[in-house]
Coordinates of C-alpha atoms in Angstrom, one line a residue:
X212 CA 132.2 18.9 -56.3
X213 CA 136.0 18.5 -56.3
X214 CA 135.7 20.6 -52.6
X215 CA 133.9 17.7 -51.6
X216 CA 135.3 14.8 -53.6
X217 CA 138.7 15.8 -51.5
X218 CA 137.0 15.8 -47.9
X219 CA 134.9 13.4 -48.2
X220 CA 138.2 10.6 -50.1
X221 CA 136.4 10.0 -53.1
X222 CA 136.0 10.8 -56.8
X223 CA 134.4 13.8 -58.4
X224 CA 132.2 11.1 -60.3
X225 CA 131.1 9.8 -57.1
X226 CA 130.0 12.8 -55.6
X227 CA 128.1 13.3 -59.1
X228 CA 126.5 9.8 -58.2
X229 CA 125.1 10.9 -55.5
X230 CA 123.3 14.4 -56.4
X231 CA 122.0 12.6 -59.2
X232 CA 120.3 10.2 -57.3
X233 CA 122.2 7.0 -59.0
X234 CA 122.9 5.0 -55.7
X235 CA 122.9 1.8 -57.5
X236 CA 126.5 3.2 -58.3
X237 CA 127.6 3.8 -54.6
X238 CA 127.5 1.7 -51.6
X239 CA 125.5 3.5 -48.9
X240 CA 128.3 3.8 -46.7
X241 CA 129.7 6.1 -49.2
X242 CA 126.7 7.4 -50.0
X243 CA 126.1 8.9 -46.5
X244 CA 129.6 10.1 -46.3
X245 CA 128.8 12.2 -49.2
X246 CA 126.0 13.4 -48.0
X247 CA 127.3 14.5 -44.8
X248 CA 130.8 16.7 -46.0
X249 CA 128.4 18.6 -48.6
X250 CA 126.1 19.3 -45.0
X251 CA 129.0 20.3 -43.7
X252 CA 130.6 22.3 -46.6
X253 CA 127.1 23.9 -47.2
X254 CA 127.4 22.9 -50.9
X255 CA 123.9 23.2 -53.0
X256 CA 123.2 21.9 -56.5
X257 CA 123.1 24.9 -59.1
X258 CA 120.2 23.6 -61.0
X259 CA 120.1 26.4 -63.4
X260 CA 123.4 25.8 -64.5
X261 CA 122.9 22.3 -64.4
X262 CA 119.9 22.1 -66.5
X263 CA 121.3 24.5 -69.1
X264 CA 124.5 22.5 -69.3
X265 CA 122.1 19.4 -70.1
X266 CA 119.9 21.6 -72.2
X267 CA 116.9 21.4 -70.3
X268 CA 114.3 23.6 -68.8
X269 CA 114.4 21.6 -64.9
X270 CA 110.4 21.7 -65.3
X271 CA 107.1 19.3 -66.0
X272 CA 103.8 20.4 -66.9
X273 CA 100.7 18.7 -65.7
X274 CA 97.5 19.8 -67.4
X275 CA 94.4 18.9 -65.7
X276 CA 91.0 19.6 -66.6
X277 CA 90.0 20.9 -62.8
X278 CA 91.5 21.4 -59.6
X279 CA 88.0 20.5 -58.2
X280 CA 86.7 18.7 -56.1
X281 CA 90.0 17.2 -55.1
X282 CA 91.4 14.4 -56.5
X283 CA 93.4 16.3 -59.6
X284 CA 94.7 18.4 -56.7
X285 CA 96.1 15.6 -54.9
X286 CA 97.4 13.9 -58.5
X287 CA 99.5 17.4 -58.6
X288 CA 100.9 17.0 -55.2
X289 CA 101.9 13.3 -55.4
X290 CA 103.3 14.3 -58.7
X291 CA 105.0 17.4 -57.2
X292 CA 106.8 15.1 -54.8
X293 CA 108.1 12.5 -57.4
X294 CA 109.4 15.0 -60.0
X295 CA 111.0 17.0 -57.0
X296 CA 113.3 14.0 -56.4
X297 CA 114.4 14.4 -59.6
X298 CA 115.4 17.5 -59.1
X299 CA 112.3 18.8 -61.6
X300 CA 109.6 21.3 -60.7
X301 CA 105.7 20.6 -61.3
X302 CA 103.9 23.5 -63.2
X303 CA 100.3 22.9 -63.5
X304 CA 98.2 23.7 -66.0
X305 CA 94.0 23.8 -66.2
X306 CA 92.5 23.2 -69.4
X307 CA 88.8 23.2 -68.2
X308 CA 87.9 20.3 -70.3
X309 CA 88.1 21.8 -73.3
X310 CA 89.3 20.1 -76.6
X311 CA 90.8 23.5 -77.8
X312 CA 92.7 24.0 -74.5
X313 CA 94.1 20.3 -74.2
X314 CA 95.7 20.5 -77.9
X315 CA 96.8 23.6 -77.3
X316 CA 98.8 22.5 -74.0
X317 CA 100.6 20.0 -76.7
X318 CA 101.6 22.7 -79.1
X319 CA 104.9 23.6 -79.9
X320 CA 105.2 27.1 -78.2
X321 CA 103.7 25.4 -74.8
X322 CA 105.7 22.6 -74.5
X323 CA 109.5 24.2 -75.4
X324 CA 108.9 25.3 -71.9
X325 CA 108.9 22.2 -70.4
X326 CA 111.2 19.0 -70.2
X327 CA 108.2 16.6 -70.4
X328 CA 104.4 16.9 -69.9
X329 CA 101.6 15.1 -68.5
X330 CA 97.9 15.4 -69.7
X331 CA 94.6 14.8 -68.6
X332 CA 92.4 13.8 -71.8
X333 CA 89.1 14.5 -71.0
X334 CA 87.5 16.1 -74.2
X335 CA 90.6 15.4 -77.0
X336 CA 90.2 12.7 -79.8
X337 CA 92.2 10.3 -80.7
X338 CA 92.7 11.9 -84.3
X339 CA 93.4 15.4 -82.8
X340 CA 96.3 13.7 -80.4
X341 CA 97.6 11.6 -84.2
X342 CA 98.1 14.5 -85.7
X343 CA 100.0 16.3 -83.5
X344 CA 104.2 16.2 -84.3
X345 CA 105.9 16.4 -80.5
X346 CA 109.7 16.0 -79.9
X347 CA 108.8 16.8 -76.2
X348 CA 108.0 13.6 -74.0
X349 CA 104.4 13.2 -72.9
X350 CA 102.3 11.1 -71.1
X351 CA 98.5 11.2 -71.7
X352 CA 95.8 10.3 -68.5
X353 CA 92.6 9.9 -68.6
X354 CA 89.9 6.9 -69.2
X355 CA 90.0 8.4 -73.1
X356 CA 90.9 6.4 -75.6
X357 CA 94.8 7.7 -76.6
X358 CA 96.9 7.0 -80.1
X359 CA 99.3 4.0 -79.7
X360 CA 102.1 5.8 -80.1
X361 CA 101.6 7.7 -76.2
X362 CA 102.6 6.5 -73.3
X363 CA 99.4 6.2 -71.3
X364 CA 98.3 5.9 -67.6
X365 CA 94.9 5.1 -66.6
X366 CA 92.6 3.8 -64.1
X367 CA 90.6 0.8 -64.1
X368 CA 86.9 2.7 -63.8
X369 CA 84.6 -0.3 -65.0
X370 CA 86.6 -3.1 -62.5
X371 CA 86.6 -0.5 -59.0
X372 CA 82.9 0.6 -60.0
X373 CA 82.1 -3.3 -59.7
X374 CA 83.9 -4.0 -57.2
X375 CA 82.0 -1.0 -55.1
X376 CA 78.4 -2.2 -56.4
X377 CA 79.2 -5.9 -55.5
X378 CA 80.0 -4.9 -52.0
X379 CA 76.9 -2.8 -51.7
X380 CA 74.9 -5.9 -52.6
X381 CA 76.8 -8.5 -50.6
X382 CA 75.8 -6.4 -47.4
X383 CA 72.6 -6.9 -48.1
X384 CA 71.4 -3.4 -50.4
X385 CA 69.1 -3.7 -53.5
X386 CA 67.9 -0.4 -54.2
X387 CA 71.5 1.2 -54.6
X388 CA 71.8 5.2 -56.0
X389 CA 74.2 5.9 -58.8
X390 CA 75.1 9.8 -58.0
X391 CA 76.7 11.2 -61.4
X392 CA 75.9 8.3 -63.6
X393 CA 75.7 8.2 -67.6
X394 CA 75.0 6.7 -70.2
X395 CA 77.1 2.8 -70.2
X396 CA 78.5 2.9 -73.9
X397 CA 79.9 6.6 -72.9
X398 CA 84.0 5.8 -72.7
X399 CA 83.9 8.5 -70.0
X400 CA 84.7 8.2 -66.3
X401 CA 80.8 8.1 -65.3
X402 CA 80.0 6.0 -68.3
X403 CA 82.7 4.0 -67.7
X404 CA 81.8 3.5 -63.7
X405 CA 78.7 3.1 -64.4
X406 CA 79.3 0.4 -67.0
X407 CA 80.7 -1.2 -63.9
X408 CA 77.7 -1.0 -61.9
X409 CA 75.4 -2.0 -64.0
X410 CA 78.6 -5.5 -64.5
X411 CA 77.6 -6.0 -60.7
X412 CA 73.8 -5.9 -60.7
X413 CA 74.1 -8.8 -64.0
X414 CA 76.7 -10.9 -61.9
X415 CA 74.4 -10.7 -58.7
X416 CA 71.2 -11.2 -60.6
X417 CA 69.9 -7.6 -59.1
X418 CA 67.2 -5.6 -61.1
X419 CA 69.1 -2.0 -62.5
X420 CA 66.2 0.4 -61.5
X421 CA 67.1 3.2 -63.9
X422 CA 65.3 5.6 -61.6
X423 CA 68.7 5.2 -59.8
X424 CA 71.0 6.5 -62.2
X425 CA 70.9 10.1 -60.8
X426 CA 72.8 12.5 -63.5
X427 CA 74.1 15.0 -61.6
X428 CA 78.1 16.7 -61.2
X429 CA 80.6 15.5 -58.7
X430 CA 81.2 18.1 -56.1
X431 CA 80.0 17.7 -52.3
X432 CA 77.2 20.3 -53.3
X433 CA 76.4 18.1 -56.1
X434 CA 76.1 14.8 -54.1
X435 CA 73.9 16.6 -51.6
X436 CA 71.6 18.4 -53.5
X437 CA 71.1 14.7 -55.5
X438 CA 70.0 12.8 -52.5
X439 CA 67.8 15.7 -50.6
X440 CA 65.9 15.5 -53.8
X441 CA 65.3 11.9 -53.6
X442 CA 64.5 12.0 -50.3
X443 CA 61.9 14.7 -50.7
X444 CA 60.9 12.4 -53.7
X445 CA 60.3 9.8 -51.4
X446 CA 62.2 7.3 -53.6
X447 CA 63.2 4.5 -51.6
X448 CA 66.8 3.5 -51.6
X449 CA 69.2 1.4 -49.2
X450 CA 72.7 2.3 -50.5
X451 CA 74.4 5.2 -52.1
X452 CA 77.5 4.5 -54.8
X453 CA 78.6 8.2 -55.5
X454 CA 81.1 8.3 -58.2
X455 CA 83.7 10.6 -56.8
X456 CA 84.1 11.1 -52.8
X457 CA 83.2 14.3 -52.8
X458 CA 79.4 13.7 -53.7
X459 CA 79.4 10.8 -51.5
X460 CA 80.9 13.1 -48.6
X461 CA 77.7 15.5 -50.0
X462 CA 75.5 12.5 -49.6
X463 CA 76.3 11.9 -46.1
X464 CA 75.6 15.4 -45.0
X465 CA 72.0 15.0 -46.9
X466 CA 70.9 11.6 -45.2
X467 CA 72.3 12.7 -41.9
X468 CA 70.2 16.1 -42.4
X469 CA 67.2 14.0 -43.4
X470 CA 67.5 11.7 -40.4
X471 CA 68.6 8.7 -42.0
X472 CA 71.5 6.5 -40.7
X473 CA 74.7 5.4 -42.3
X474 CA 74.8 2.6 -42.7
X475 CA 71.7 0.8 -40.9
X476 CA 69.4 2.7 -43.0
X477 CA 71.8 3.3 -46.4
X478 CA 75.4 2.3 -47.3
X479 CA 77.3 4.9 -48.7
X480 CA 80.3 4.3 -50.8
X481 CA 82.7 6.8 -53.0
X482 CA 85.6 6.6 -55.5
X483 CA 88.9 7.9 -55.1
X484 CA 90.1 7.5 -52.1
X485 CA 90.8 11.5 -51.1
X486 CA 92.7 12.2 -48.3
X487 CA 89.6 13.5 -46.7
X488 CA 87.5 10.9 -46.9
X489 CA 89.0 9.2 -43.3
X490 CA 87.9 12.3 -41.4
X491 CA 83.8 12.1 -42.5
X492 CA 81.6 10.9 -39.7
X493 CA 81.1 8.0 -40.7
X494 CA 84.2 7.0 -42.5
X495 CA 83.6 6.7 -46.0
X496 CA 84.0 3.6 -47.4
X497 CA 85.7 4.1 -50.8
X498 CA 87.4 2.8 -53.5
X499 CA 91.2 3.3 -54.1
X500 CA 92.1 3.2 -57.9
X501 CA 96.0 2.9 -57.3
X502 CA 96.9 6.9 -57.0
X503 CA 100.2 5.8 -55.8
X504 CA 100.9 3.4 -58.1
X505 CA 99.7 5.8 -61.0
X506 CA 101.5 8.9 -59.8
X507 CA 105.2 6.3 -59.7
X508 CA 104.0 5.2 -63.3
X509 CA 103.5 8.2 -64.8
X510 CA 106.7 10.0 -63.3
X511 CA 108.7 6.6 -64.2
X512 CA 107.9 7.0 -67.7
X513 CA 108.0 10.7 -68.2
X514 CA 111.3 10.8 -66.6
X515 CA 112.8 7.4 -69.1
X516 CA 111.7 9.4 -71.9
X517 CA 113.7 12.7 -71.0
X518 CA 116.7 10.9 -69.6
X519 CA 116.7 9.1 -72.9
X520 CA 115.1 10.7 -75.3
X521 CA 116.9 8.6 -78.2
X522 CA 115.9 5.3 -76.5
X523 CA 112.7 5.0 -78.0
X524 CA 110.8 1.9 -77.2
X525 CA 107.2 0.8 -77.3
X526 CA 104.7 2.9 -75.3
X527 CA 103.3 1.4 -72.7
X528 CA 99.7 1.7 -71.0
X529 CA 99.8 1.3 -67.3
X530 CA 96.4 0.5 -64.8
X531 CA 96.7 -0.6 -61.5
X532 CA 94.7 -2.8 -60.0
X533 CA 91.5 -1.1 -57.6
X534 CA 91.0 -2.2 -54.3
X535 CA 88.2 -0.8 -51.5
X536 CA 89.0 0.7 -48.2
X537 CA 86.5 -0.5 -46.0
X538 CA 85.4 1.8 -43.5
X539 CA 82.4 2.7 -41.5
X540 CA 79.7 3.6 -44.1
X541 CA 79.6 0.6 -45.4
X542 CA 78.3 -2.9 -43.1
X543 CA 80.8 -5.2 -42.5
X544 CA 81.9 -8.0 -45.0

């Protein structure tokens, strides 16, 4: 730092601005100057050294119950990225939705290796997480309920689920398939979006016709599997609301397969938001929960807790509001 301090005309603490990413210190202009004499001089952060000099590990674990059938795999690479400018890695975790597994990533043991940890609370209780003693920051995820003492990022299931189900029925459908549903007093995702269709069909004065409510998993084999059956059936439907966009991509497939067209003959709509989604034929119309916005929250807080782990403060619970991305499976609005 002093190699470049020199060239570069400015102070060591300067050049320590800048590596650490506090700009609000430096004007760009000096900023960029920086940046361009430790090009030149070839210099590279030690982050070994670094971390061991501020007595951490450089590394945040995500714990996730899946990395099927997409969308926790994309929550690790937007996560990934964030951390990354920090100059942390990303070590991910899969606890199969198991209550034993998700404790045991908060143990003790697990946790010394890490600077901070994120976790998907699929199966844990609240009493399980109270009990637990943690000097390690973590942030809990997940549509579970969480102790008030954890910082907690979650998604607004019941809100997007109406919002999908409304559009569905402002387009003209009344016979609309839930794909993956559950019971609506279930504080789960499907409970949870399904609690949010049924919200639509009250506001809109449209019969629920439980015969809808297909129970089924959430993977593209899932979706289609679900929809050839009701189709060989012969149930009659004019709409599709799969709760993940994998089983509505899987639903697609099936009604194409089965000679019906998206979307004069059924609307099809999914939740998430994957990447993958834009390239289906149709474009699937979809709802997008705030994934950004969630991944910046939850690195945000993880990384105030570990840059100031004496700080304290309230813990905060963070949802971003859903929105849908209209595309082509859906009739216009």
């Amino acid at each position: 730092m002093t190699d470049v301090a020199r060239r570069a005309g400015v102070s060591t603490m300067t050049v320590s601005n800048v590596i650490n990413g506090r700009v609000q210190r430096v004007s760009e202009s000096t900023r960029l100057r920086v940046l361009a004499v430790i090009s030149e001089l070839g210099y590279q952060v030690n982050l070994t050294a670094r971390n061991l000099r501020m007595g951490r590990t450089g590394a945040v674990g995500l714990a996730v119950p899946s990395f099927a059938p997409g969308y926790y795999a994309q929550l690790a690479e937007r996560l990934a990225d964030r951390f990354a400018a920090h100059g942390m890695r990303l070590a991910v975790e899969k606890t199969g939705a198991s209550r034993v597994a998700e404790l045991d990533a908060l143990t003790a043991p697990r946790l010394s290796g890490y600077d901070g940890f994120v976790l998907s609370v699929v199966a844990g209780e609240v009493a399980d997480l109270d009990r637990l003693s943690l000097d390690t920051p973590v942030v809990l995820i997940g549509e579970k309920a969480v102790p008030a003492r954890f910082d907690h990022v979650l998604m607004d299931n019941v809100g997007g689920a109406r919002m999908a189900t409304e559009l569905l029925i402002r387009t003209g459908s009344q016979r609309i398939v839930l794909l993956a549903g559950a019971g609506e007093q279930d504080e789960t995702m499907p409970g949870l979006r399904t609690r949010g269709y049924r919200n639509a069909h009250a506001a809109t004065g449209t019969a629920v016709r439980d015969e809808l409510i297909v129970s089924c998993g959430f993977s593209v084999h899932h979706g289609y599997a679900a929809v050839r059956d009701l189709v060989g059936r012969g149930v009659p439907f004019d709409a599709v609301f799969a709760l993940t966009d994998s089983a509505a991509i899987g639903a697609l497939r099936a009604l194409a397969d089965t000679g019906r067209r998206v979307p004069e003959d059924v609307q099809v709509i999914g939740f998430d938001n994957l990447d993958d989604s834009r390239f289906t034929v149709p474009g699937l119309t979809t709802v997008e929960p705030g994934n950004d916005e969630m991944a910046d929250a939850i690195c945000a807080l993880l990384m105030e807790r570990i840059d100031a782990p004496s700080a304290g403060g309230a813990a905060r619970v963070v949802m971003p509001e859903p929105r849908i991305v209209e595309r082509e499976s859906t009739r216009s609005t």
